[in-house]
Amino acid sequence: MSKVEISYYSDVLCVWAYVAERRLEELAKEFGDRIAIVPRFCSVFPDAWGKIDTSWGSRGGFAGYNRHLREIAERFPHIVVHEEVWLTARPRTSASAHMFLKAVALIEREAQRDGAEPLPYLDRLSTEAAWETRLAFFASAKDISEWTVHREIAERIGLDYAVVEDKIRSSEAVAQLAADYDLSQKNGVEGSPTFLMNDGRQKLFGNVGYRLLEANVQELLRRPAANEASWC
C-alpha cells in the first residue's frame, strides 16, 4: 500500500509550529511507515524585526509580542517559552536557521545508501536538529539567526559543523531552501504551520488539533475509489 505523504511547511520562529511539533510526533508514532512526512520551510519571518514592528508596533513591540508568546505557552503546557524570548535575543530572520537545517538534511540524505528509503521521521538527524533549533529559540531565548548557535546545535547532535559549512558555501543548502519557498508559493501556503495532503487537495493551516490531522490521514489511508471524493 502506498504511503500518505504529508508535506509539512513551517517557520522555525513561528510559535504555532512549535506547538504543532507534538502533533506531528504523534502522527509519526501512530501511523508509522503508512505515512511519509516531508518537512519544508515557508518564509513567515523573512524580516523578523520588520514583521514585529508592523504587527506589534502599536501593541508594545517586542515586549508586547513576548507577552503574547508567554500567554500562548500557558495554554499549551507541552511547550516551554523563556520569559526573555524576543527580548534578550532578537533574530533578524528565520532564513539563516532554515538554511542551516537544509544543510543538515542534505548531509543526512547523502549518508544514506542509494535507493534506500528515507529514515522514519522521528529517527532523522534533521528532525532532531529542527527541534533543537526551536528549543534554542523558544525555551532558551537564543538568537537562532546566529551561526554560532547553529554550531552549538550541530555539536549537540553529533554533527561536524565544518560539513554543514561546506553545504552552505557551495550554495546547495540555499538552493534547497529556495525550492521550499518556491513550492510554498505554488501550493498556496499562507502561513506556518501548514499540512498538505492528497497532492495539495487537503490543506490544514494554523493551530489544527491532532484529531483533525488524524481524521484526514485515516480517510486517505481508506483510499476511496477514484470516483469517490474524500469526505475530509
mmCIF file of C-alpha atoms in Angstrom:
data_model
loop_
_atom_site.group_PDB
_atom_site.id
_atom_site.type_symbol
_atom_site.label_atom_id
_atom_site.label_comp_id
_atom_site.label_asym_id
_atom_site.label_seq_id
_atom_site.Cartn_x
_atom_site.Cartn_y
_atom_site.Cartn_z
ATOM 1 C CA MET A 1 0.000 0.000 0.000
ATOM 2 C CA SER A 2 1.363 3.407 -0.953
ATOM 3 C CA LYS A 3 2.094 5.847 1.846
ATOM 4 C CA VAL A 4 0.162 9.001 2.595
ATOM 5 C CA GLU A 5 2.547 11.891 2.027
ATOM 6 C CA ILE A 6 2.287 14.842 4.406
ATOM 7 C CA SER A 7 4.150 17.959 3.346
ATOM 8 C CA TYR A 8 4.713 19.983 6.488
ATOM 9 C CA TYR A 9 5.530 23.661 5.973
ATOM 10 C CA SER A 10 6.758 25.696 8.918
ATOM 11 C CA ASP A 11 8.886 28.636 10.004
ATOM 12 C CA VAL A 12 11.169 27.930 12.970
ATOM 13 C CA LEU A 13 10.322 31.303 14.553
ATOM 14 C CA CYS A 14 6.585 30.557 14.473
ATOM 15 C CA VAL A 15 5.172 29.655 17.882
ATOM 16 C CA TRP A 16 2.269 27.733 16.327
ATOM 17 C CA ALA A 17 4.719 25.476 14.511
ATOM 18 C CA TYR A 18 6.478 24.967 17.855
ATOM 19 C CA VAL A 19 3.121 23.930 19.336
ATOM 20 C CA ALA A 20 2.386 21.656 16.354
ATOM 21 C CA GLU A 21 5.586 19.620 16.693
ATOM 22 C CA ARG A 22 3.981 17.394 19.337
ATOM 23 C CA ARG A 23 1.099 16.644 16.964
ATOM 24 C CA LEU A 24 3.482 15.749 14.164
ATOM 25 C CA GLU A 25 5.351 13.456 16.542
ATOM 26 C CA GLU A 26 2.095 11.719 17.469
ATOM 27 C CA LEU A 27 1.210 11.249 13.790
ATOM 28 C CA ALA A 28 4.598 9.623 13.210
ATOM 29 C CA LYS A 29 4.123 7.311 16.200
ATOM 30 C CA GLU A 30 0.539 6.339 15.382
ATOM 31 C CA PHE A 31 0.844 5.747 11.644
ATOM 32 C CA GLY A 32 4.497 4.695 11.350
ATOM 33 C CA ASP A 33 5.507 3.632 7.852
ATOM 34 C CA ARG A 34 1.992 4.220 6.485
ATOM 35 C CA ILE A 35 2.802 7.910 6.163
ATOM 36 C CA ALA A 36 5.734 9.863 4.740
ATOM 37 C CA ILE A 37 6.375 13.209 6.434
ATOM 38 C CA VAL A 38 8.182 15.693 4.200
ATOM 39 C CA PRO A 39 9.298 18.766 6.195
ATOM 40 C CA ARG A 40 9.605 22.016 4.241
ATOM 41 C CA PHE A 41 10.085 25.631 5.234
ATOM 42 C CA CYS A 42 7.985 28.664 4.440
ATOM 43 C CA SER A 43 9.012 32.275 4.948
ATOM 44 C CA VAL A 44 6.901 33.888 7.672
ATOM 45 C CA PHE A 45 9.741 35.803 9.347
ATOM 46 C CA PRO A 46 11.998 36.839 6.435
ATOM 47 C CA ASP A 47 12.473 40.213 8.176
ATOM 48 C CA ALA A 48 11.519 39.408 11.756
ATOM 49 C CA TRP A 49 12.138 42.895 13.146
ATOM 50 C CA GLY A 50 10.055 44.489 10.407
ATOM 51 C CA LYS A 51 7.245 41.963 10.904
ATOM 52 C CA ILE A 52 7.054 42.555 14.653
ATOM 53 C CA ASP A 53 7.255 46.318 14.198
ATOM 54 C CA THR A 54 4.391 46.201 11.682
ATOM 55 C CA SER A 55 2.196 43.774 13.616
ATOM 56 C CA TRP A 56 3.052 44.721 17.193
ATOM 57 C CA GLY A 57 4.398 48.282 17.000
ATOM 58 C CA SER A 58 1.183 49.731 18.437
ATOM 59 C CA ARG A 59 0.851 46.899 20.976
ATOM 60 C CA GLY A 60 4.156 47.152 22.789
ATOM 61 C CA GLY A 61 6.541 45.964 20.074
ATOM 62 C CA PHE A 62 8.902 43.191 21.156
ATOM 63 C CA ALA A 63 7.668 43.373 24.752
ATOM 64 C CA GLY A 64 4.076 43.002 23.611
ATOM 65 C CA TYR A 65 4.951 40.063 21.394
ATOM 66 C CA ASN A 66 6.866 38.477 24.273
ATOM 67 C CA ARG A 67 3.725 38.672 26.450
ATOM 68 C CA HIS A 68 1.673 37.157 23.639
ATOM 69 C CA LEU A 69 4.012 34.145 23.333
ATOM 70 C CA ARG A 70 4.045 33.577 27.085
ATOM 71 C CA GLU A 71 0.232 33.654 27.132
ATOM 72 C CA ILE A 72 0.176 31.003 24.398
ATOM 73 C CA ALA A 73 2.596 28.852 26.416
ATOM 74 C CA GLU A 74 0.197 28.922 29.354
ATOM 75 C CA ARG A 75 -2.448 27.313 27.116
ATOM 76 C CA PHE A 76 -0.108 24.566 25.872
ATOM 77 C CA PRO A 77 1.836 23.038 28.786
ATOM 78 C CA HIS A 78 3.827 20.746 26.454
ATOM 79 C CA ILE A 79 5.914 23.718 25.275
ATOM 80 C CA VAL A 80 8.369 25.923 27.164
ATOM 81 C CA VAL A 81 8.679 29.626 26.341
ATOM 82 C CA HIS A 82 11.516 31.539 28.012
ATOM 83 C CA GLU A 83 10.499 34.726 29.815
ATOM 84 C CA GLU A 84 13.086 36.660 27.777
ATOM 85 C CA VAL A 85 12.098 35.396 24.328
ATOM 86 C CA TRP A 86 12.357 38.235 21.745
ATOM 87 C CA LEU A 87 13.826 40.489 24.451
ATOM 88 C CA THR A 88 17.442 39.451 25.093
ATOM 89 C CA ALA A 89 17.889 37.787 21.686
ATOM 90 C CA ARG A 90 16.126 39.098 18.593
ATOM 91 C CA PRO A 91 16.745 37.065 15.434
ATOM 92 C CA ARG A 92 16.610 39.292 12.370
ATOM 93 C CA THR A 93 15.371 36.447 10.166
ATOM 94 C CA SER A 94 14.402 32.793 10.156
ATOM 95 C CA ALA A 95 16.151 32.270 6.804
ATOM 96 C CA SER A 96 19.614 31.572 8.219
ATOM 97 C CA ALA A 97 18.259 28.896 10.580
ATOM 98 C CA HIS A 98 16.299 27.367 7.694
ATOM 99 C CA MET A 99 19.446 27.249 5.580
ATOM 100 C CA PHE A 100 21.324 25.536 8.410
ATOM 101 C CA LEU A 101 18.583 22.919 8.648
ATOM 102 C CA LYS A 102 18.543 22.341 4.892
ATOM 103 C CA ALA A 103 22.305 21.731 5.100
ATOM 104 C CA VAL A 104 21.714 19.119 7.815
ATOM 105 C CA ALA A 105 19.050 17.446 5.663
ATOM 106 C CA LEU A 106 21.461 17.317 2.698
ATOM 107 C CA ILE A 107 24.172 15.693 4.827
ATOM 108 C CA GLU A 108 21.655 13.175 6.118
ATOM 109 C CA ARG A 109 20.455 12.334 2.605
ATOM 110 C CA GLU A 110 23.987 11.812 1.311
ATOM 111 C CA ALA A 111 24.752 9.442 4.183
ATOM 112 C CA GLN A 112 22.017 7.083 3.014
ATOM 113 C CA ARG A 113 22.731 4.306 0.583
ATOM 114 C CA ASP A 114 21.477 4.800 -2.962
ATOM 115 C CA GLY A 115 17.882 3.696 -3.312
ATOM 116 C CA ALA A 116 17.361 3.382 0.445
ATOM 117 C CA GLU A 117 14.076 4.501 1.950
ATOM 118 C CA PRO A 118 14.284 7.763 3.933
ATOM 119 C CA LEU A 119 14.622 7.182 7.654
ATOM 120 C CA PRO A 120 11.442 7.341 9.741
ATOM 121 C CA TYR A 121 10.663 10.949 10.624
ATOM 122 C CA LEU A 122 11.476 10.590 14.323
ATOM 123 C CA ASP A 123 14.825 8.873 13.595
ATOM 124 C CA ARG A 124 16.176 11.600 11.329
ATOM 125 C CA LEU A 125 19.068 13.831 12.312
ATOM 126 C CA SER A 126 17.286 16.672 10.509
ATOM 127 C CA THR A 127 14.214 16.210 12.742
ATOM 128 C CA GLU A 128 16.405 16.391 15.836
ATOM 129 C CA ALA A 129 18.206 19.457 14.506
ATOM 130 C CA ALA A 130 14.923 21.251 13.774
ATOM 131 C CA TRP A 131 13.588 20.529 17.255
ATOM 132 C CA GLU A 132 16.834 21.654 18.891
ATOM 133 C CA THR A 133 16.658 24.878 16.849
ATOM 134 C CA ARG A 134 13.113 25.600 18.029
ATOM 135 C CA LEU A 135 14.110 24.833 21.613
ATOM 136 C CA ALA A 136 17.165 27.066 21.366
ATOM 137 C CA PHE A 137 14.923 29.991 20.497
ATOM 138 C CA PHE A 138 11.713 29.451 22.437
ATOM 139 C CA ALA A 139 12.993 27.600 25.513
ATOM 140 C CA SER A 140 16.471 29.174 25.817
ATOM 141 C CA ALA A 141 15.910 32.600 24.163
ATOM 142 C CA LYS A 142 18.956 32.245 21.884
ATOM 143 C CA ASP A 143 19.391 34.109 18.611
ATOM 144 C CA ILE A 144 18.951 31.278 16.120
ATOM 145 C CA SER A 145 19.866 33.541 13.222
ATOM 146 C CA GLU A 146 23.464 33.447 14.520
ATOM 147 C CA TRP A 147 25.911 30.923 13.031
ATOM 148 C CA THR A 148 27.447 30.364 16.489
ATOM 149 C CA VAL A 149 24.128 28.952 17.708
ATOM 150 C CA HIS A 150 23.949 26.669 14.682
ATOM 151 C CA ARG A 151 27.410 25.383 15.546
ATOM 152 C CA GLU A 152 26.292 24.641 19.121
ATOM 153 C CA ILE A 153 23.286 22.700 17.830
ATOM 154 C CA ALA A 154 25.401 20.728 15.349
ATOM 155 C CA GLU A 155 27.818 19.753 18.112
ATOM 156 C CA ARG A 156 24.957 18.760 20.411
ATOM 157 C CA ILE A 157 23.537 16.326 17.852
ATOM 158 C CA GLY A 158 26.965 14.951 16.949
ATOM 159 C CA LEU A 159 27.438 16.632 13.582
ATOM 160 C CA ASP A 160 30.677 18.193 12.336
ATOM 161 C CA TYR A 161 29.822 21.832 11.679
ATOM 162 C CA ALA A 162 32.563 22.067 9.044
ATOM 163 C CA VAL A 163 30.490 19.722 6.869
ATOM 164 C CA VAL A 164 27.464 21.962 7.395
ATOM 165 C CA GLU A 165 29.503 24.975 6.314
ATOM 166 C CA ASP A 166 30.520 23.159 3.145
ATOM 167 C CA LYS A 167 26.872 22.745 2.185
ATOM 168 C CA ILE A 168 26.210 26.421 2.842
ATOM 169 C CA ARG A 169 29.296 27.711 1.000
ATOM 170 C CA SER A 170 28.564 25.526 -2.017
ATOM 171 C CA SER A 171 25.056 27.084 -2.230
ATOM 172 C CA GLU A 172 23.487 23.607 -2.058
ATOM 173 C CA ALA A 173 21.617 24.486 1.132
ATOM 174 C CA VAL A 174 20.318 27.812 -0.162
ATOM 175 C CA ALA A 175 19.162 26.093 -3.374
ATOM 176 C CA GLN A 176 17.143 23.603 -1.332
ATOM 177 C CA LEU A 177 15.708 26.407 0.783
ATOM 178 C CA ALA A 178 14.762 28.428 -2.296
ATOM 179 C CA ALA A 179 12.991 25.343 -3.656
ATOM 180 C CA ASP A 180 10.950 25.076 -0.442
ATOM 181 C CA TYR A 181 9.992 28.744 -0.562
ATOM 182 C CA ASP A 182 9.027 28.404 -4.224
ATOM 183 C CA LEU A 183 6.885 25.348 -3.519
ATOM 184 C CA SER A 184 5.167 27.110 -0.628
ATOM 185 C CA GLN A 185 4.120 29.859 -3.044
ATOM 186 C CA LYS A 186 2.987 27.448 -5.757
ATOM 187 C CA ASN A 187 0.972 25.417 -3.253
ATOM 188 C CA GLY A 188 -0.717 28.459 -1.755
ATOM 189 C CA VAL A 189 0.811 28.054 1.700
ATOM 190 C CA GLU A 190 -0.489 31.040 3.648
ATOM 191 C CA GLY A 191 1.456 30.590 6.863
ATOM 192 C CA SER A 192 3.018 28.338 9.454
ATOM 193 C CA PRO A 193 2.329 25.544 10.149
ATOM 194 C CA THR A 194 0.575 24.158 7.066
ATOM 195 C CA PHE A 195 -0.055 20.465 6.411
ATOM 196 C CA LEU A 196 -0.656 19.450 2.788
ATOM 197 C CA MET A 197 -2.009 16.017 1.852
ATOM 198 C CA ASN A 198 -3.593 14.324 -1.139
ATOM 199 C CA ASP A 199 -1.446 16.197 -3.679
ATOM 200 C CA GLY A 200 -2.343 19.504 -2.077
ATOM 201 C CA ARG A 201 -6.108 18.950 -2.190
ATOM 202 C CA GLN A 202 -6.266 18.765 1.600
ATOM 203 C CA LYS A 203 -4.722 21.735 3.364
ATOM 204 C CA LEU A 204 -4.729 22.250 7.125
ATOM 205 C CA PHE A 205 -3.336 25.554 8.349
ATOM 206 C CA GLY A 206 -2.553 27.026 11.748
ATOM 207 C CA ASN A 207 -3.412 25.694 15.189
ATOM 208 C CA VAL A 208 -5.036 22.476 13.948
ATOM 209 C CA GLY A 209 -5.951 19.902 16.582
ATOM 210 C CA TYR A 210 -4.468 16.420 16.473
ATOM 211 C CA ARG A 211 -7.806 14.655 15.939
ATOM 212 C CA LEU A 212 -8.422 16.629 12.745
ATOM 213 C CA LEU A 213 -4.990 15.699 11.402
ATOM 214 C CA GLU A 214 -5.590 12.080 12.374
ATOM 215 C CA ALA A 215 -9.002 12.007 10.662
ATOM 216 C CA ASN A 216 -7.561 13.337 7.406
ATOM 217 C CA VAL A 217 -4.803 10.726 7.399
ATOM 218 C CA GLN A 218 -7.215 7.898 8.228
ATOM 219 C CA GLU A 219 -9.543 8.905 5.389
ATOM 220 C CA LEU A 220 -6.678 8.955 2.909
ATOM 221 C CA LEU A 221 -5.493 5.560 4.116
ATOM 222 C CA ARG A 222 -9.004 4.253 3.476
ATOM 223 C CA ARG A 223 -8.301 5.006 -0.210
ATOM 224 C CA PRO A 224 -11.738 5.899 -1.627
ATOM 225 C CA ALA A 225 -12.341 4.836 -5.195
ATOM 226 C CA ALA A 226 -11.228 7.208 -7.917
ATOM 227 C CA ASN A 227 -14.811 8.378 -8.494
ATOM 228 C CA GLU A 228 -15.497 8.847 -4.776
ATOM 229 C CA ALA A 229 -14.433 12.087 -3.099
ATOM 230 C CA SER A 230 -12.714 12.031 0.273
ATOM 231 C CA TRP A 231 -15.000 13.449 2.967
ATOM 232 C CA CYS A 232 -12.149 15.369 4.648
#
